[in-house]
Short mmCIF file of C-alpha atoms and ligand atoms in Angstrom, two decimals:
data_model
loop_
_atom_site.label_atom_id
_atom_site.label_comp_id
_atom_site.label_asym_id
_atom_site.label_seq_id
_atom_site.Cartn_x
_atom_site.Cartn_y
_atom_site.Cartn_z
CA UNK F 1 -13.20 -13.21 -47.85
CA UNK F 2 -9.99 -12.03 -45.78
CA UNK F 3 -10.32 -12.09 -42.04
CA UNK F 4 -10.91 -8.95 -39.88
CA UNK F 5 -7.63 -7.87 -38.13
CA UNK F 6 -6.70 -5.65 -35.65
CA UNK F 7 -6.25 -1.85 -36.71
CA UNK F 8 -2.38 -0.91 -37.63
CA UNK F 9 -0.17 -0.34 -33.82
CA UNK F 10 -3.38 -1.44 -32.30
CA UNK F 11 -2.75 -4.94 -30.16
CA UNK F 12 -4.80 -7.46 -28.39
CA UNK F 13 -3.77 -8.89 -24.60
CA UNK F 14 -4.51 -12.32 -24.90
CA UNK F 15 -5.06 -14.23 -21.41
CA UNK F 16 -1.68 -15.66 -20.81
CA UNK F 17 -0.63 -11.53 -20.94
CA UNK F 18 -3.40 -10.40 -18.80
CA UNK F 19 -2.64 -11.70 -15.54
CA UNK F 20 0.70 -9.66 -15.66
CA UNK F 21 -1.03 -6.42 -16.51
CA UNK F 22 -3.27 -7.20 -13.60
CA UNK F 23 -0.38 -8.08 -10.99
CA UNK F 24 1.12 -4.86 -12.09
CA UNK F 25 -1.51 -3.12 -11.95
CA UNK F 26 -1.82 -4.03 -8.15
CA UNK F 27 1.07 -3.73 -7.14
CA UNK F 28 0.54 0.17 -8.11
CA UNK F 29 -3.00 0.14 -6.30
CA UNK F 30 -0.92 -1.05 -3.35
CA UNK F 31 1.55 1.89 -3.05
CA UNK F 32 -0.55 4.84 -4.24
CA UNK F 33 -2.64 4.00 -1.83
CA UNK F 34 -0.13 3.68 0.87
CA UNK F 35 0.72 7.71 -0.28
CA UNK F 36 -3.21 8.55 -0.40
CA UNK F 37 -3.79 8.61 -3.98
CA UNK F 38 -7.22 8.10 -5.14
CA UNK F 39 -8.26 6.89 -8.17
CA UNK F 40 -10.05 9.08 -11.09
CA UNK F 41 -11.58 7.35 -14.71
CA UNK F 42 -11.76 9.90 -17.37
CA UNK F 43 -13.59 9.24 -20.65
CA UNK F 44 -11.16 8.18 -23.92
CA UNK F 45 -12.89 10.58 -25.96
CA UNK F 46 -12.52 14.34 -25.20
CA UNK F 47 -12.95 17.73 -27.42
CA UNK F 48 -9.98 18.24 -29.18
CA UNK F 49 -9.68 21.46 -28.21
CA UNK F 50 -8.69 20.45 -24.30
CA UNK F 51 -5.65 18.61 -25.96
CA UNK F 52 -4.78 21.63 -28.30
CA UNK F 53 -4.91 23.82 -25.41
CA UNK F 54 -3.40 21.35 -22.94
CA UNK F 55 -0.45 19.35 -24.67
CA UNK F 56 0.16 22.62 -27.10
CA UNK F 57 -0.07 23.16 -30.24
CA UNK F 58 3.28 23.05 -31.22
CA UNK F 59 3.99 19.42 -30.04
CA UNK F 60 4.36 16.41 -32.37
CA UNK F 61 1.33 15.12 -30.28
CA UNK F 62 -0.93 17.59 -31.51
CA UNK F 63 0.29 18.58 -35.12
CA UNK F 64 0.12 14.89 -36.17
CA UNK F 65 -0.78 11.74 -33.83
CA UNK F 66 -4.21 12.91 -32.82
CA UNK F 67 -6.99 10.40 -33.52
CA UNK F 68 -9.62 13.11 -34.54
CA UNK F 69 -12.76 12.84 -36.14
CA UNK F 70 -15.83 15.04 -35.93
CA UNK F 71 -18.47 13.59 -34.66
CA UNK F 72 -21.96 13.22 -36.83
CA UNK F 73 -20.43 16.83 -38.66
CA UNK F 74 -21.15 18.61 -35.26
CA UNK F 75 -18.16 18.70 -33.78
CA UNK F 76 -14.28 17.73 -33.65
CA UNK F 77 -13.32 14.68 -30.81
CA UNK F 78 -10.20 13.28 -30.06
CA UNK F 79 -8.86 10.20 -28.26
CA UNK F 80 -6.93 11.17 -25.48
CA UNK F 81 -3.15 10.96 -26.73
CA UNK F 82 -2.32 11.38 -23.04
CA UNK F 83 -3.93 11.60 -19.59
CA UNK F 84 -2.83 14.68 -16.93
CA UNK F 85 -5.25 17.10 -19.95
CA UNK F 86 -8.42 14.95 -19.19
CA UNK F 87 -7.55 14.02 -15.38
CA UNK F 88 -7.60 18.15 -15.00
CA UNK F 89 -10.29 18.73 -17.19
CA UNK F 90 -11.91 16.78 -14.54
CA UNK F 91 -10.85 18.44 -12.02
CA UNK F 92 -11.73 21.75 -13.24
CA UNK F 93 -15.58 20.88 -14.55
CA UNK F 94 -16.10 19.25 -11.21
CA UNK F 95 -14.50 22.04 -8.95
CA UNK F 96 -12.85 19.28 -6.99
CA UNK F 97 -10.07 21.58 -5.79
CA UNK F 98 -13.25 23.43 -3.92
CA UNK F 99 -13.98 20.78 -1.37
CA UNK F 100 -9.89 20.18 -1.36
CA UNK F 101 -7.41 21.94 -2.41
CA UNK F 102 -5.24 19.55 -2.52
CA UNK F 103 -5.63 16.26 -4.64
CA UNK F 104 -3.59 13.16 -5.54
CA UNK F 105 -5.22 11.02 -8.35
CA UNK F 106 -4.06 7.97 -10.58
CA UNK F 107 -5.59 6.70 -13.51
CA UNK F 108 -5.03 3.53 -15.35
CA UNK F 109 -6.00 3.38 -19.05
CA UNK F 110 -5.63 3.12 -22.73
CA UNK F 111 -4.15 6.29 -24.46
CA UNK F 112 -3.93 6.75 -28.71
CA UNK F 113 -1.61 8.35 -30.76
CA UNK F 114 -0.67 7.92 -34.17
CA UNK F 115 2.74 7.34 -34.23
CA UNK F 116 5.05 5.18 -36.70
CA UNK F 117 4.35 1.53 -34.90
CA UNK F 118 7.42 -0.09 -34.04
CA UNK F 119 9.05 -2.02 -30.96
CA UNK F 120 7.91 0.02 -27.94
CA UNK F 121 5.66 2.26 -29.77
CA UNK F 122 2.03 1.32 -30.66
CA UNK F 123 -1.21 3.35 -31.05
CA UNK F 124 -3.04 2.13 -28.80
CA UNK F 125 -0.96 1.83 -25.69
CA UNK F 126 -1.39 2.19 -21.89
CA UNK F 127 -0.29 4.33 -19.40
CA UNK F 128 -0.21 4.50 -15.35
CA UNK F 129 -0.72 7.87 -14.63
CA UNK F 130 -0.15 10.33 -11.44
CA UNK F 131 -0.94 13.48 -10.82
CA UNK F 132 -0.67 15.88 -7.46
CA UNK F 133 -2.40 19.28 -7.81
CA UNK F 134 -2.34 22.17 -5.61
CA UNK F 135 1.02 20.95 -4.55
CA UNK F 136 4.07 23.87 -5.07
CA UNK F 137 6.76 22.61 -2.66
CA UNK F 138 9.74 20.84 -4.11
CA UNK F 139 9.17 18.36 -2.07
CA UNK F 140 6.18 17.12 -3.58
CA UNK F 141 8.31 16.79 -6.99
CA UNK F 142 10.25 14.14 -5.06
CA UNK F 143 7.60 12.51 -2.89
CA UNK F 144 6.58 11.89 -6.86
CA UNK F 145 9.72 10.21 -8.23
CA UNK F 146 10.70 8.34 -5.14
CA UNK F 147 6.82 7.07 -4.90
CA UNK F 148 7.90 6.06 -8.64
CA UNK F 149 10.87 4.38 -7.95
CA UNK F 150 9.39 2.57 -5.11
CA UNK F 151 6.93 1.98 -7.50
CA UNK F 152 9.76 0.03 -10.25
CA UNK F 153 11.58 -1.66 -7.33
CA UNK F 154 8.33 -3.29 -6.33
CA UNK F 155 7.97 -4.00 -9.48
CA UNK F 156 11.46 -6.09 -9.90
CA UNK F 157 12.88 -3.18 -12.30
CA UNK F 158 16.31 -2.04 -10.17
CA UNK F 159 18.47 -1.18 -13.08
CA UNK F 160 16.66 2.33 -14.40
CA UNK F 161 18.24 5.65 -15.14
CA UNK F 162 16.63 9.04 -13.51
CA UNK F 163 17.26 11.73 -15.75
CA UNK F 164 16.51 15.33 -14.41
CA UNK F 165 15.89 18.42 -15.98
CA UNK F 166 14.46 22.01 -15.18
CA UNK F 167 12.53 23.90 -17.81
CA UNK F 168 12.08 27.19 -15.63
CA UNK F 169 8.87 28.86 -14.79
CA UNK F 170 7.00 32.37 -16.54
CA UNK F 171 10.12 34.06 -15.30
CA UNK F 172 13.00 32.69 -16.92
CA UNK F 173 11.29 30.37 -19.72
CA UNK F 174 10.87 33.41 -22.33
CA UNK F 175 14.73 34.45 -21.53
CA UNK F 176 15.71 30.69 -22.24
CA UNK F 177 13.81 31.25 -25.54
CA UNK F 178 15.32 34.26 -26.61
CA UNK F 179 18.79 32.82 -26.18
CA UNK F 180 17.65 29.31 -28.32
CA UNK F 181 16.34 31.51 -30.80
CA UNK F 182 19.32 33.85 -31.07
CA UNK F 183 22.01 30.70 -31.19
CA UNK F 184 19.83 28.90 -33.68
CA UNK F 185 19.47 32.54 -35.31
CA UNK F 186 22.69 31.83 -38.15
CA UNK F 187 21.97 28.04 -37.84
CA UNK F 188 18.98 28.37 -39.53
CA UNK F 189 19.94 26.87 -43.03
CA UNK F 190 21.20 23.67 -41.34
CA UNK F 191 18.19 22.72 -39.33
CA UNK F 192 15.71 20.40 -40.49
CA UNK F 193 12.12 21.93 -42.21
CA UNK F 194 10.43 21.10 -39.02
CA UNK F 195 13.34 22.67 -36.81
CA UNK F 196 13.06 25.78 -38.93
CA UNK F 197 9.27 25.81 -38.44
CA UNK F 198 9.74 24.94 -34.70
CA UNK F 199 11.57 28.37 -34.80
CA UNK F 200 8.42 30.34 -34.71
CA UNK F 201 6.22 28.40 -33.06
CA UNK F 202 8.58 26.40 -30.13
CA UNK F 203 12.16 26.72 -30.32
CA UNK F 204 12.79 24.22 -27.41
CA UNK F 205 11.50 21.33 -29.21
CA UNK F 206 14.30 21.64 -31.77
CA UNK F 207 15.77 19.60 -28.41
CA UNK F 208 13.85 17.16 -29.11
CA UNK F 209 14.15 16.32 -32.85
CA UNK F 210 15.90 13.02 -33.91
CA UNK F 211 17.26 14.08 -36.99
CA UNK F 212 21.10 13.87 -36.72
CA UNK F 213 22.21 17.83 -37.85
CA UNK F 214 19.88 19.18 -35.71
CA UNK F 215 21.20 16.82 -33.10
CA UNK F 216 24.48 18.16 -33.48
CA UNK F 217 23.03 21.59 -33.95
CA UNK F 218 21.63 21.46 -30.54
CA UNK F 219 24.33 19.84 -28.62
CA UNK F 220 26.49 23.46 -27.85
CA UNK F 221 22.86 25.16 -27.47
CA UNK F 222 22.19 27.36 -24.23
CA UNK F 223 20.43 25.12 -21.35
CA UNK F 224 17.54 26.33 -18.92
CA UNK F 225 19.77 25.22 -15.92
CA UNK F 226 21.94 28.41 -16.88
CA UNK F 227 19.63 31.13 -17.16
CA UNK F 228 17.11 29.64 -14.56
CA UNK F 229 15.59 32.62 -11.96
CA UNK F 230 16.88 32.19 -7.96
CA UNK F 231 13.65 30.41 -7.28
CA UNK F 232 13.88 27.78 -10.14
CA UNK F 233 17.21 27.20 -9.19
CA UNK F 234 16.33 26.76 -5.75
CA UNK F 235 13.31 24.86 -5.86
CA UNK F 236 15.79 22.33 -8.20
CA UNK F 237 18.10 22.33 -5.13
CA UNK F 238 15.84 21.23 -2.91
CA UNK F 239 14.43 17.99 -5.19
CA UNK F 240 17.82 16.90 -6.00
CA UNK F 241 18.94 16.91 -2.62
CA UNK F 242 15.84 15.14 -1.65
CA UNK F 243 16.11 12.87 -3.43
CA UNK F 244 20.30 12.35 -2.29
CA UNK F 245 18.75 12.46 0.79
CA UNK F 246 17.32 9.02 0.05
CA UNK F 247 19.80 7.56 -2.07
CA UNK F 248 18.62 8.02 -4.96
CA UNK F 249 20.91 8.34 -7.93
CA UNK F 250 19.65 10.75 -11.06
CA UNK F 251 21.61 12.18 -13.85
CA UNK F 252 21.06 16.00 -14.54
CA UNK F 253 19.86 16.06 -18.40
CA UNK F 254 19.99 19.71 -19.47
CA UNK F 255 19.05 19.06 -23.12
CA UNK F 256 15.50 16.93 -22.33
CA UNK F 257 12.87 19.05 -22.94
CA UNK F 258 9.79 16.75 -23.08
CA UNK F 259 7.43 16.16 -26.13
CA UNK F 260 4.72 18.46 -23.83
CA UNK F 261 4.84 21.73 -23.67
CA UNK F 262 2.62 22.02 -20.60
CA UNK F 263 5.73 21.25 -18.01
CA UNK F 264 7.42 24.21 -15.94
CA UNK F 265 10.32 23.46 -13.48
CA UNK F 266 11.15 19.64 -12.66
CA UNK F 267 11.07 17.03 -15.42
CA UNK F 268 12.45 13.67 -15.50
CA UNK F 269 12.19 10.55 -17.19
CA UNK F 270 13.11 6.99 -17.00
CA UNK F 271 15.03 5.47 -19.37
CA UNK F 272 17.10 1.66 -19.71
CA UNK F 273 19.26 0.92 -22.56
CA UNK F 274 17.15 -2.30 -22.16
CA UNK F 275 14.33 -0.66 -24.91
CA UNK F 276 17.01 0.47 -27.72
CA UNK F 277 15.91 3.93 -29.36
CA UNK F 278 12.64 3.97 -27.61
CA UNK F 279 14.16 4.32 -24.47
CA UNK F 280 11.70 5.88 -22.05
CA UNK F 281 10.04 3.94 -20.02
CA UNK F 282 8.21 6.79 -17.68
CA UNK F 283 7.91 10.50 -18.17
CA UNK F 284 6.94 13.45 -15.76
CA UNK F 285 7.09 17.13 -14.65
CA UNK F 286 5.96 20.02 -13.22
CA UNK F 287 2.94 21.97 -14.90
CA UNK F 288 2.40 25.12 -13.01
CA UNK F 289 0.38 26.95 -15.42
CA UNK F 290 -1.66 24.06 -16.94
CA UNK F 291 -4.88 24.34 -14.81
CA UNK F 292 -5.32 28.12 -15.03
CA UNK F 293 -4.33 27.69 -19.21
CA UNK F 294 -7.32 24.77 -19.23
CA UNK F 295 -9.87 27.79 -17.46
CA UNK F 296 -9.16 26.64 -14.37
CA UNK F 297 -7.89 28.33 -11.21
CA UNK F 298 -3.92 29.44 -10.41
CA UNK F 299 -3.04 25.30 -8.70
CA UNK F 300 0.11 23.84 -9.64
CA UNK F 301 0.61 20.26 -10.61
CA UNK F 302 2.81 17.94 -10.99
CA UNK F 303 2.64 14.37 -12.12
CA UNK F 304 4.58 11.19 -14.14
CA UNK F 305 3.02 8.32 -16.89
CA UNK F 306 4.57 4.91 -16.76
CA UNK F 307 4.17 3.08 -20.43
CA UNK F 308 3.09 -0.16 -19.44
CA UNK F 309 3.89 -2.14 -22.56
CA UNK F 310 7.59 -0.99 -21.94
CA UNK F 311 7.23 -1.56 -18.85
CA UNK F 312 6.00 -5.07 -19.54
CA UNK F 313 9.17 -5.59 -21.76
CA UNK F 314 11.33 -5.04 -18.98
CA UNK F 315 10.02 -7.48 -16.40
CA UNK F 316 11.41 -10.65 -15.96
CA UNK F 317 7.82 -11.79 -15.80
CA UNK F 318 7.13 -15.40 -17.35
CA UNK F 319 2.94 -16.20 -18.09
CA UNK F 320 3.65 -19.68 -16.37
CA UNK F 321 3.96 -17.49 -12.80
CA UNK F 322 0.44 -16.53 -13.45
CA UNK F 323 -1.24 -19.31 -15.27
CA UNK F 324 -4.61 -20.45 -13.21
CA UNK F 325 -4.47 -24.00 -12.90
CA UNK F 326 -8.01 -26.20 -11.27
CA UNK F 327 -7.43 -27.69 -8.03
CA UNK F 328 -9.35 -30.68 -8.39
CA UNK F 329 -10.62 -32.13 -12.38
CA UNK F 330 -13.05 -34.75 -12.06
CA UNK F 331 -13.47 -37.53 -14.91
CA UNK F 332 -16.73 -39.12 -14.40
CA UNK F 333 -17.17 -42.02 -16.53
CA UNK F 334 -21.19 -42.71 -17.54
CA UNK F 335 -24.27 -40.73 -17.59
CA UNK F 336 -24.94 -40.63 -13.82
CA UNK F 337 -21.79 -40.36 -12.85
CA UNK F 338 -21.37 -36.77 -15.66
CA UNK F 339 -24.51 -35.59 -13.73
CA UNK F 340 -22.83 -35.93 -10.47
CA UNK F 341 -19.90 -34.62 -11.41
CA UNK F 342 -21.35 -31.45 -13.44
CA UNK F 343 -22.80 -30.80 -9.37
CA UNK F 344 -19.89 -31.95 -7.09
CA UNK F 345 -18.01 -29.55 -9.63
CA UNK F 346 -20.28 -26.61 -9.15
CA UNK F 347 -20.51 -27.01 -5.32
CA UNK F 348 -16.86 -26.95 -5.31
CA UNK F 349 -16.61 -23.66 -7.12
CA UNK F 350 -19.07 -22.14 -5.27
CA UNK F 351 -16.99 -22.95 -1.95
CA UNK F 352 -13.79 -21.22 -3.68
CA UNK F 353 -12.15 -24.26 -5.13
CA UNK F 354 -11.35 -24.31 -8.66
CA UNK F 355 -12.74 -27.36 -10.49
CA UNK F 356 -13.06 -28.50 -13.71
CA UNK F 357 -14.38 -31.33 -15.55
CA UNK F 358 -15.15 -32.99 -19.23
CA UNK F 359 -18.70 -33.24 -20.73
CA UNK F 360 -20.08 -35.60 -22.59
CA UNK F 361 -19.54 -39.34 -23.11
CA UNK F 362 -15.07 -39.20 -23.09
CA UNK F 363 -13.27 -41.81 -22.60
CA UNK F 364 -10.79 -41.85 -19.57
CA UNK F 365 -7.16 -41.73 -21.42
CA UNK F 366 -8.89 -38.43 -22.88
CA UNK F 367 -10.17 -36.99 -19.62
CA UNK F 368 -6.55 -37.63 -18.06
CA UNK F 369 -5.09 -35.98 -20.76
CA UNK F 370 -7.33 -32.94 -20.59
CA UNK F 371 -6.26 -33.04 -16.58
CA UNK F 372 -2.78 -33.33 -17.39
CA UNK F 373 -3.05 -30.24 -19.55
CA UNK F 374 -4.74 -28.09 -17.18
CA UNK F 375 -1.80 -28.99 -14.98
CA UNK F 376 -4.29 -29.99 -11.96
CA UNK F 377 -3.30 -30.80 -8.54
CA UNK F 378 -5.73 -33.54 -8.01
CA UNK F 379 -7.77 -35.82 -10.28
CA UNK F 380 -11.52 -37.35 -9.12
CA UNK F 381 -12.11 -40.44 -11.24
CA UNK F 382 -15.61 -42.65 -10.72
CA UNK F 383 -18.00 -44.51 -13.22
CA UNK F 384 -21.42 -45.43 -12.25
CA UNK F 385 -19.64 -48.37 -11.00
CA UNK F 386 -17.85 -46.85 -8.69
CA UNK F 387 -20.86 -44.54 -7.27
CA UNK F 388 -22.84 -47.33 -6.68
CA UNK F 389 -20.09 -48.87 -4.77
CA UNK F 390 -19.78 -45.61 -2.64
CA UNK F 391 -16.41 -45.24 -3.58
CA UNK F 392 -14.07 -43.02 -6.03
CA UNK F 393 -10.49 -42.64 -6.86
CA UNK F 394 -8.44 -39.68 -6.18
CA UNK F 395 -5.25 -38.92 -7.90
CA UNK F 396 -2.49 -37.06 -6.94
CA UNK F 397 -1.09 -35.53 -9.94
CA UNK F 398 2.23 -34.76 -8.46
CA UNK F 399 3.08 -38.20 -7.92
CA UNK F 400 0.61 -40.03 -9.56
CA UNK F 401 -0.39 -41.78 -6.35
CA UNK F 402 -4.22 -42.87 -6.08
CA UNK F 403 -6.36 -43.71 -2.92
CA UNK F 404 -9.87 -44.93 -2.23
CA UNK F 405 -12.50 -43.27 -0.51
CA UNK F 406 -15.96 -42.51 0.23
CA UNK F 407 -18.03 -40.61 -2.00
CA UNK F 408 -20.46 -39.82 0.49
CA UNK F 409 -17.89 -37.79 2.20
CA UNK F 410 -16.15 -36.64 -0.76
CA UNK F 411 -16.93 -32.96 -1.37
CA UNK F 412 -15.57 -32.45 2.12
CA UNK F 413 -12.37 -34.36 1.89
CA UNK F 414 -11.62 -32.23 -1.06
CA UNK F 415 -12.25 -28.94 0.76
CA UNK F 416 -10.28 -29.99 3.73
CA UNK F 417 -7.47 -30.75 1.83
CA UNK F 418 -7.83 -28.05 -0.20
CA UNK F 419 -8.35 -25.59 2.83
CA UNK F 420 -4.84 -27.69 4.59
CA UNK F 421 -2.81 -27.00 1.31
CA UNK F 422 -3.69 -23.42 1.29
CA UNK F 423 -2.97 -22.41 4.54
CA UNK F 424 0.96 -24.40 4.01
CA UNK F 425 0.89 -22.13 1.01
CA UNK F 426 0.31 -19.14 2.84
P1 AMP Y 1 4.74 10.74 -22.61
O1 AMP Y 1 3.28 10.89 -22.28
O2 AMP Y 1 5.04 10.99 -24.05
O3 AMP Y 1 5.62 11.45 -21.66
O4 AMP Y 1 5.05 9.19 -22.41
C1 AMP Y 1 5.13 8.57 -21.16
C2 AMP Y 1 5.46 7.12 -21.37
O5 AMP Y 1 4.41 6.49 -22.10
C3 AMP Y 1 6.70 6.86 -22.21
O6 AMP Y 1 7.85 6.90 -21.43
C4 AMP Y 1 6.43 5.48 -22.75
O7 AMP Y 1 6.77 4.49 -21.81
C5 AMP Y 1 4.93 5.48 -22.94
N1 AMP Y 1 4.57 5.76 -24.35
C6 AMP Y 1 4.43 6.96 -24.95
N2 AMP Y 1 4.09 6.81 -26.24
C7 AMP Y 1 4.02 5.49 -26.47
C8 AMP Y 1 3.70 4.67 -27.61
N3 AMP Y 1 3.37 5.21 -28.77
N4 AMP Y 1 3.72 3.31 -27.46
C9 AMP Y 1 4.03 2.75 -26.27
N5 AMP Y 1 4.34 3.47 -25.17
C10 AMP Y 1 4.33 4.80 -25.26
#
């Protein structure tokens, strides 16, 4: 019988990946919380009808990298392919904007989508996710990105591009359409089947196709930043020149559009040549409309995803900074000695200091070899020789330097010396 594998794009974290996603995962708990954002946990599993409303129907998302299923023939679920749809879902069914209208929430989780698995693209992968609501001021766009770029500088990741982009608002959007449509109007023959479909459903997205006509197509096509209404424009004005304010460097991308078609106004992304064609590492925007198209009431958003298995890829990270190594192993040699070390070990732990040992009847060259692999700072050795002499041996691994001493005393040598060692640390 073959063995059970993981689903297709679908990947374990083993434990020498885990404490990375964990340190990274802090270090964003550190700074949202330093800008008062408050954690929300959304289910995985949502109607599908909150992603067709949310993400749009049009979107590669929705036409094909759902997970769907119906449930038990009653009726159709999805895994979310994304987070801001369920984090305002949320928000909505729990009136949260009631008690305050204002709200700044993070998630951390697993999101699905079926796409072709390759390097930087999986099915399972995991975003950290922000969103502000009730927020309309420009400003908030770029309390956003430079929380974000804090955020990657913490992080160790200096050498990121900003791109920036505008997609308008209800004003000027269905102007920018008209003049897509109209300059793709004698193109028509040359575009892809999916650009020519995109032509009735979502012009803009022809922006976003990879195929290499269309590409070309598209490079000479009208951009937003041209038609954009006086208070797009301006509200563009003021995050750029935020974010100059604080010396921070962006490129203006007129042709990114965004795989969503929930944004309005500022989008951006972060890319690095670093992750070849998938090049994104973070994506964000503006959704204006979103809450009050999800049933909701007229509160603006705004918000960014960081992938973190990109993200991962770009960190200079190595397993060995993380690896958890015992303080103290102790080799006991004999029956009474294994049943005094199997408690000196557990007293240890339960005072905070890691400690190991080996059961059952090893020899010594194999319990040293067991603390060499563990890479332990300090190795306990005593038979039942040894306890009924009162004395054991303690060996410094560093040096491989051994001393004598009391065993009576011994559990709180080791925790003074433990307690001395992590205060020099510190
Ligand atoms: P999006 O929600 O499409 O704007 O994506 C935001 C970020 O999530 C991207 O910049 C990627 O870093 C990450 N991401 C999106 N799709 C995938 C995927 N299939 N595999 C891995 N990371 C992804």
């Amino acid at each position: 019988m073959s063995n059970i594998t993981t689903v297709k794009g679908f990947k374990d974290i083993l434990p020498d990946e885990t404490a990375k996603w964990r340190s990274i995962e802090e270090k964003a708990r550190n700074i949202f919380a330093d800008f008062g954002i408050r954690e929300i946990r959304t289910p995985v599993l949502e109607k599908t009808d909150l992603f067709r409303r949310g993400i749009g129907d049009s979107t590669d998302i929705v036409e094909k990298e759902m997970y769907t299923f119906v449930d038990q023939g009653e009726e159709s679920l999805t895994l979310r392919p994304e987070a801001t749809a369920s984090v305002i879902r949320s928000y909505i069914e729990h009136a949260l904007y009631a008690a305050d209208p204002l709200a700044k929430l993070f998630t951390i989780g697993p999101m699905f989508r079926r796409e072709r698995p390759q390097k930087g693209r999986y099915r399972q992968f995991h975003q950290i996710d922000v969103e502000y609501l009730g927020y309309d001021d420009p400003r908030a766009d770029a309390e956003v990105i430079m929380l974000l770029i804090q955020l990657l500088k913490n992080l160790g990741l200096a050498d990121v591009k900003l791109e920036m982009n505008t997609l308008g608002c209800a004003l000027c959007r269905p102007a920018f359409r008209e003049s897509i449509l109209s300059f793709l109007e004698g193109k028509k023959e040359d575009l892809c089947e999916d650009c020519r479909r995109r032509l009735n459903t979502n012009p803009l997205r022809v922006f976003d196709c990879k195929n290499t006509g269309c590409r070309r197509i598209i490079t000479d096509a009208p951009r937003l930043l041209d038609v954009a209404c006086g208070s797009c424009r301006k509200h563009f004005d003021v995050v750029t020149s935020s974010l100059t304010d604080f010396g921070i460097p962006f490129f203006v991308n007129t042709g990114m559009v965004r795989g969503l078609d929930y944004y309005t106004r500022t989008t951006f992304e972060i890319t690095t040549e670093f992750l070849g064609a998938q090049n994104a590492v973070v994506g964000g925007g503006r959704y204006d409309g979103l809450v009050k198209d999800l049933g909701g009431p007229d509160i603006p958003g705004i918000g960014f995803a960081i992938g973190m298995e990109r993200l991962l890829s770009l960190l200079p990270m190595k397993s060995e900074d993380f690896a958890i190594h015992p303080y103290i192993f102790i080799a006991a040699l004999g029956d009474y000695a294994q049943k005094q070390a199997f408690s000196l070990c557990h007293r240890l732990r339960l005072r905070g200091i890691p400690a190991e040992m080996a059961y059952g009847g090893k020899s010594l060259k194999s319990q040293m070899k067991r603390a060499n692999k563990l890479n332990c700072r300090y190795t306990l050795i005593f038979g039942d020789r040894e306890l009924a002499a009162g004395t054991v041996e303690l060996r410094d691994m560093r040096d491989s330097s051994q001393v004598s001493l009391s065993y009576q005393t011994i559990e709180e040598t080791i925790a003074t010396k433990f307690g001395e060692e992590q205060t020099h640390l510190g």
